[in-house]
PDB file of C-alpha atoms in Angstrom:
ATOM      1  CA  MET A 294      -2.840 -10.300  -3.635  1.00  0.00           C
ATOM      2  CA  ARG A 295      -0.673  -8.937  -6.283  1.00  0.00           C
ATOM      3  CA  LEU A 296      -3.187  -6.609  -7.665  1.00  0.00           C
ATOM      4  CA  CYS A 297      -4.188  -5.196  -4.484  1.00  0.00           C
ATOM      5  CA  ALA A 298      -0.505  -4.695  -3.822  1.00  0.00           C
ATOM      6  CA  TRP A 299      -0.243  -2.936  -7.078  1.00  0.00           C
ATOM      7  CA  TYR A 300      -3.166  -0.709  -6.489  1.00  0.00           C
ATOM      8  CA  LEU A 301      -1.852   0.557  -3.095  1.00  0.00           C
ATOM      9  CA  TYR A 302       1.609   0.894  -4.165  1.00  0.00           C
ATOM     10  CA  GLY A 303       1.480   1.725  -7.929  1.00  0.00           C
ATOM     11  CA  GLU A 304      -1.776   3.351  -8.581  1.00  0.00           C
ATOM     12  CA  LYS A 305      -1.194   7.213  -8.379  1.00  0.00           C
ATOM     13  CA  HIS A 306      -3.329  10.317  -8.664  1.00  0.00           C
ATOM     14  CA  ARG A 307      -1.334  13.355  -9.414  1.00  0.00           C
ATOM     15  CA  GLY A 308       1.820  11.157  -8.090  1.00  0.00           C
ATOM     16  CA  TYR A 309       0.330  10.238  -4.914  1.00  0.00           C
ATOM     17  CA  ALA A 310      -1.468   6.885  -3.768  1.00  0.00           C
ATOM     18  CA  LEU A 311      -4.814   6.589  -5.470  1.00  0.00           C
ATOM     19  CA  ASN A 312      -6.420   5.022  -2.539  1.00  0.00           C
ATOM     20  CA  PRO A 313      -7.276   7.805  -0.126  1.00  0.00           C
ATOM     21  CA  VAL A 314      -6.739   5.594   3.174  1.00  0.00           C
ATOM     22  CA  ALA A 315      -3.201   4.454   1.793  1.00  0.00           C
ATOM     23  CA  ASN A 316      -2.511   8.333   0.914  1.00  0.00           C
ATOM     24  CA  PHE A 317      -3.525   9.408   4.709  1.00  0.00           C
ATOM     25  CA  HIS A 318      -1.303   6.561   6.049  1.00  0.00           C
ATOM     26  CA  LEU A 319       1.643   7.308   3.989  1.00  0.00           C
ATOM     27  CA  GLN A 320       1.367  11.365   4.293  1.00  0.00           C
ATOM     28  CA  ASN A 321       1.445  10.472   8.113  1.00  0.00           C
ATOM     29  CA  GLY A 322       4.955   8.451   7.703  1.00  0.00           C
ATOM     30  CA  SER A 323       3.831   4.957   7.598  1.00  0.00           C
ATOM     31  CA  VAL A 324       5.039   1.955   5.930  1.00  0.00           C
ATOM     32  CA  LEU A 325       2.850  -0.257   3.472  1.00  0.00           C
ATOM     33  CA  TRP A 326       3.471  -3.361   5.566  1.00  0.00           C
ATOM     34  CA  ARG A 327       1.316  -6.365   5.075  1.00  0.00           C
ATOM     35  CA  ILE A 328      -1.706  -7.288   2.781  1.00  0.00           C
ATOM     36  CA  ASN A 329      -3.629  -9.948   4.506  1.00  0.00           C
ATOM     37  CA  TRP A 330      -5.838 -12.411   2.579  1.00  0.00           C
ATOM     38  CA  MET A 331      -9.264 -12.524   3.889  1.00  0.00           C
ATOM     39  CA  GLY A 332      -8.455 -10.148   6.584  1.00  0.00           C
ATOM     40  CA  ASP A 333     -11.812  -8.802   6.502  1.00  0.00           C
ATOM     41  CA  THR A 334     -14.621 -11.490   5.969  1.00  0.00           C
ATOM     42  CA  SER A 335     -17.574  -8.948   6.902  1.00  0.00           C
ATOM     43  CA  PRO A 336     -20.366  -8.474   4.371  1.00  0.00           C
ATOM     44  CA  ARG A 337     -18.760  -4.914   3.886  1.00  0.00           C
ATOM     45  CA  GLY A 338     -15.377  -5.925   3.549  1.00  0.00           C
ATOM     46  CA  ILE A 339     -16.039  -8.596   1.080  1.00  0.00           C
ATOM     47  CA  GLY A 340     -17.788  -6.062  -1.154  1.00  0.00           C
ATOM     48  CA  ALA A 341     -15.333  -3.388  -0.513  1.00  0.00           C
ATOM     49  CA  SER A 342     -11.869  -5.458  -1.007  1.00  0.00           C
ATOM     50  CA  CYS A 343     -12.973  -9.024  -1.678  1.00  0.00           C
ATOM     51  CA  GLY A 344     -11.753  -9.484   2.245  1.00  0.00           C
ATOM     52  CA  MET A 345      -8.164  -8.302   1.860  1.00  0.00           C
ATOM     53  CA  MET A 346      -7.232  -5.963   4.412  1.00  0.00           C
ATOM     54  CA  VAL A 347      -3.832  -3.862   4.595  1.00  0.00           C
ATOM     55  CA  ASN A 348      -1.550  -3.113   7.459  1.00  0.00           C
ATOM     56  CA  TYR A 349       0.184   0.265   7.809  1.00  0.00           C
ATOM     57  CA  ARG A 350       3.133   0.245  10.183  1.00  0.00           C
ATOM     58  CA  TYR A 351       4.462   3.269  12.005  1.00  0.00           C
ATOM     59  CA  PHE A 352       8.160   3.185  13.281  1.00  0.00           C
ATOM     60  CA  LEU A 353       8.312   6.125  15.251  1.00  0.00           C
ATOM     61  CA  GLU A 354      11.745   7.007  14.405  1.00  0.00           C
ATOM     62  CA  ASP A 355      11.389   7.154  10.697  1.00  0.00           C
ATOM     63  CA  THR A 356       7.918   8.734  10.373  1.00  0.00           C
ATOM     64  CA  ALA A 357       9.192  12.251   9.860  1.00  0.00           C
ATOM     65  CA  SER A 358      11.532  10.853   7.373  1.00  0.00           C
ATOM     66  CA  ASN A 359       9.007   8.529   5.602  1.00  0.00           C
ATOM     67  CA  SER A 360       6.312  11.382   5.399  1.00  0.00           C
ATOM     68  CA  ALA A 361       8.915  13.994   3.787  1.00  0.00           C
ATOM     69  CA  LEU A 362       9.869  11.379   1.276  1.00  0.00           C
ATOM     70  CA  TYR A 363       6.503  10.634   0.300  1.00  0.00           C
ATOM     71  CA  LEU A 364       5.298  13.977   0.355  1.00  0.00           C
ATOM     72  CA  GLY A 365       8.515  15.526  -1.655  1.00  0.00           C
ATOM     73  CA  SER A 366       9.381  12.704  -3.776  1.00  0.00           C
ATOM     74  CA  LYS A 367       5.901  10.397  -3.775  1.00  0.00           C
ATOM     75  CA  GLN A 368       7.839   7.778  -3.003  1.00  0.00           C
ATOM     76  CA  VAL A 369       6.003   4.764  -0.891  1.00  0.00           C
ATOM     77  CA  LYS A 370       8.079   3.053   1.473  1.00  0.00           C
ATOM     78  CA  ALA A 371       6.923  -0.479   1.584  1.00  0.00           C
ATOM     79  CA  SER A 372       7.844  -4.039   3.193  1.00  0.00           C
ATOM     80  CA  GLU A 373       9.315  -6.743   1.452  1.00  0.00           C
ATOM     81  CA  GLN A 374       6.350  -8.676   1.164  1.00  0.00           C
ATOM     82  CA  VAL A 375       4.183  -5.862  -0.600  1.00  0.00           C
ATOM     83  CA  LEU A 376       7.278  -5.329  -2.921  1.00  0.00           C
ATOM     84  CA  ALA A 377       7.515  -8.878  -3.664  1.00  0.00           C
ATOM     85  CA  LEU A 378       3.443  -8.831  -4.684  1.00  0.00           C
ATOM     86  CA  VAL A 379       4.420  -5.693  -6.857  1.00  0.00           C
ATOM     87  CA  SER A 380       7.109  -7.242  -8.597  1.00  0.00           C
ATOM     88  CA  GLN A 381       5.062 -10.165  -9.321  1.00  0.00           C
ATOM     89  CA  PHE A 382       2.328  -8.177 -10.616  1.00  0.00           C
ATOM     90  CA  GLN A 383       4.557  -6.127 -12.899  1.00  0.00           C
ATOM     91  CA  GLN A 384       6.006  -9.346 -14.329  1.00  0.00           C
ATOM     92  CA  ASN A 385       2.709 -11.180 -15.055  1.00  0.00           C
ATOM     93  CA  SER A 386       0.516  -7.954 -16.001  1.00  0.00           C
ATOM     94  CA  LYS A 387      -0.613  -7.023 -19.458  1.00  0.00           C
ATOM     95  CA  LEU A 388      -1.265  -3.268 -18.421  1.00  0.00           C
TER      96      LEU A 388
END
């Protein structure tokens, strides 16, 4: 879960999210909201993401500002759950 959070939040390509689905949602003003353990137990889900699934949440009143922040400053808006996982990853990572 921590590694998944880091991958979605912290891994970048030219400053933007490395994951193309994350990049799409973040460009459109979403918040990286929740990572679900075993959220996709289909064979494809297990193979592609070890069964993890992510939720992006759109707060309509914030989508324009979130999009501008991401596109302009390359900052990802994320929930406390995701930020806690990222912090745990950073504390324990040897990268």
